[in-house]
Amino acid sequence: MSLVILITVEAEARLKIFTEEKRLSIGEEMYQFRRKVYPFEEKMYRFG
């Protein structure tokens, strides 16, 4: 019984890590896109 719970918890943890990584990669892609489109805005981020 406890083994089943452990596997479920591990699966949920892996799924959470996977979704976090996916969210981070999407955010990174958007950031790279914005840097290409708005280079001046990126300078403002850096200094402001």
PDB file of C-alpha atoms in Angstrom:
ATOM      1  CA  MET A   1       0.000   0.000   0.000  1.00  0.00           C
ATOM      2  CA  SER A   2       2.706   2.471   0.985  1.00  0.00           C
ATOM      3  CA  LEU A   3       4.670   1.555  -2.153  1.00  0.00           C
ATOM      4  CA  VAL A   4       1.752   2.621  -4.361  1.00  0.00           C
ATOM      5  CA  ILE A   5       1.521   5.964  -2.533  1.00  0.00           C
ATOM      6  CA  LEU A   6       5.271   6.465  -2.917  1.00  0.00           C
ATOM      7  CA  ILE A   7       5.123   5.822  -6.675  1.00  0.00           C
ATOM      8  CA  THR A   8       2.194   8.241  -7.012  1.00  0.00           C
ATOM      9  CA  VAL A   9       4.037  10.962  -5.098  1.00  0.00           C
ATOM     10  CA  GLU A  10       7.152  10.457  -7.219  1.00  0.00           C
ATOM     11  CA  ALA A  11       5.116  10.592 -10.431  1.00  0.00           C
ATOM     12  CA  GLU A  12       3.453  13.833  -9.304  1.00  0.00           C
ATOM     13  CA  ALA A  13       6.822  15.312  -8.380  1.00  0.00           C
ATOM     14  CA  ARG A  14       8.273  14.422 -11.786  1.00  0.00           C
ATOM     15  CA  LEU A  15       5.239  15.862 -13.542  1.00  0.00           C
ATOM     16  CA  LYS A  16       5.571  19.079 -11.535  1.00  0.00           C
ATOM     17  CA  ILE A  17       9.283  19.355 -12.394  1.00  0.00           C
ATOM     18  CA  PHE A  18       8.473  18.705 -16.066  1.00  0.00           C
ATOM     19  CA  THR A  19       5.798  21.409 -16.178  1.00  0.00           C
ATOM     20  CA  GLU A  20       8.099  23.864 -14.363  1.00  0.00           C
ATOM     21  CA  GLU A  21      10.880  23.212 -16.905  1.00  0.00           C
ATOM     22  CA  LYS A  22       8.424  23.606 -19.777  1.00  0.00           C
ATOM     23  CA  ARG A  23       7.160  26.892 -18.334  1.00  0.00           C
ATOM     24  CA  LEU A  24      10.730  28.119 -17.912  1.00  0.00           C
ATOM     25  CA  SER A  25      11.660  27.190 -21.489  1.00  0.00           C
ATOM     26  CA  ILE A  26       8.560  28.958 -22.830  1.00  0.00           C
ATOM     27  CA  GLY A  27       9.455  32.025 -20.770  1.00  0.00           C
ATOM     28  CA  GLU A  28      13.006  31.901 -22.104  1.00  0.00           C
ATOM     29  CA  GLU A  29      11.747  31.683 -25.699  1.00  0.00           C
ATOM     30  CA  MET A  30       9.484  34.689 -25.144  1.00  0.00           C
ATOM     31  CA  TYR A  31      12.381  36.592 -23.585  1.00  0.00           C
ATOM     32  CA  GLN A  32      14.663  35.822 -26.542  1.00  0.00           C
ATOM     33  CA  PHE A  33      11.910  36.897 -28.948  1.00  0.00           C
ATOM     34  CA  ARG A  34      11.403  40.167 -27.075  1.00  0.00           C
ATOM     35  CA  ARG A  35      15.147  40.806 -27.124  1.00  0.00           C
ATOM     36  CA  LYS A  36      15.105  40.483 -30.910  1.00  0.00           C
ATOM     37  CA  VAL A  37      12.055  42.696 -31.322  1.00  0.00           C
ATOM     38  CA  TYR A  38      12.772  45.263 -28.598  1.00  0.00           C
ATOM     39  CA  PRO A  39      16.536  45.570 -28.035  1.00  0.00           C
ATOM     40  CA  PHE A  40      16.106  49.018 -26.459  1.00  0.00           C
ATOM     41  CA  GLU A  41      13.597  47.606 -23.962  1.00  0.00           C
ATOM     42  CA  GLU A  42      16.151  45.030 -22.827  1.00  0.00           C
ATOM     43  CA  LYS A  43      18.603  47.843 -22.020  1.00  0.00           C
ATOM     44  CA  MET A  44      15.909  49.457 -19.901  1.00  0.00           C
ATOM     45  CA  TYR A  45      15.443  46.177 -18.009  1.00  0.00           C
ATOM     46  CA  ARG A  46      19.163  45.954 -17.409  1.00  0.00           C
ATOM     47  CA  PHE A  47      19.534  49.487 -16.017  1.00  0.00           C
ATOM     48  CA  GLY A  48      16.085  49.950 -14.490  1.00  0.00           C
TER      49      GLY A  48
END
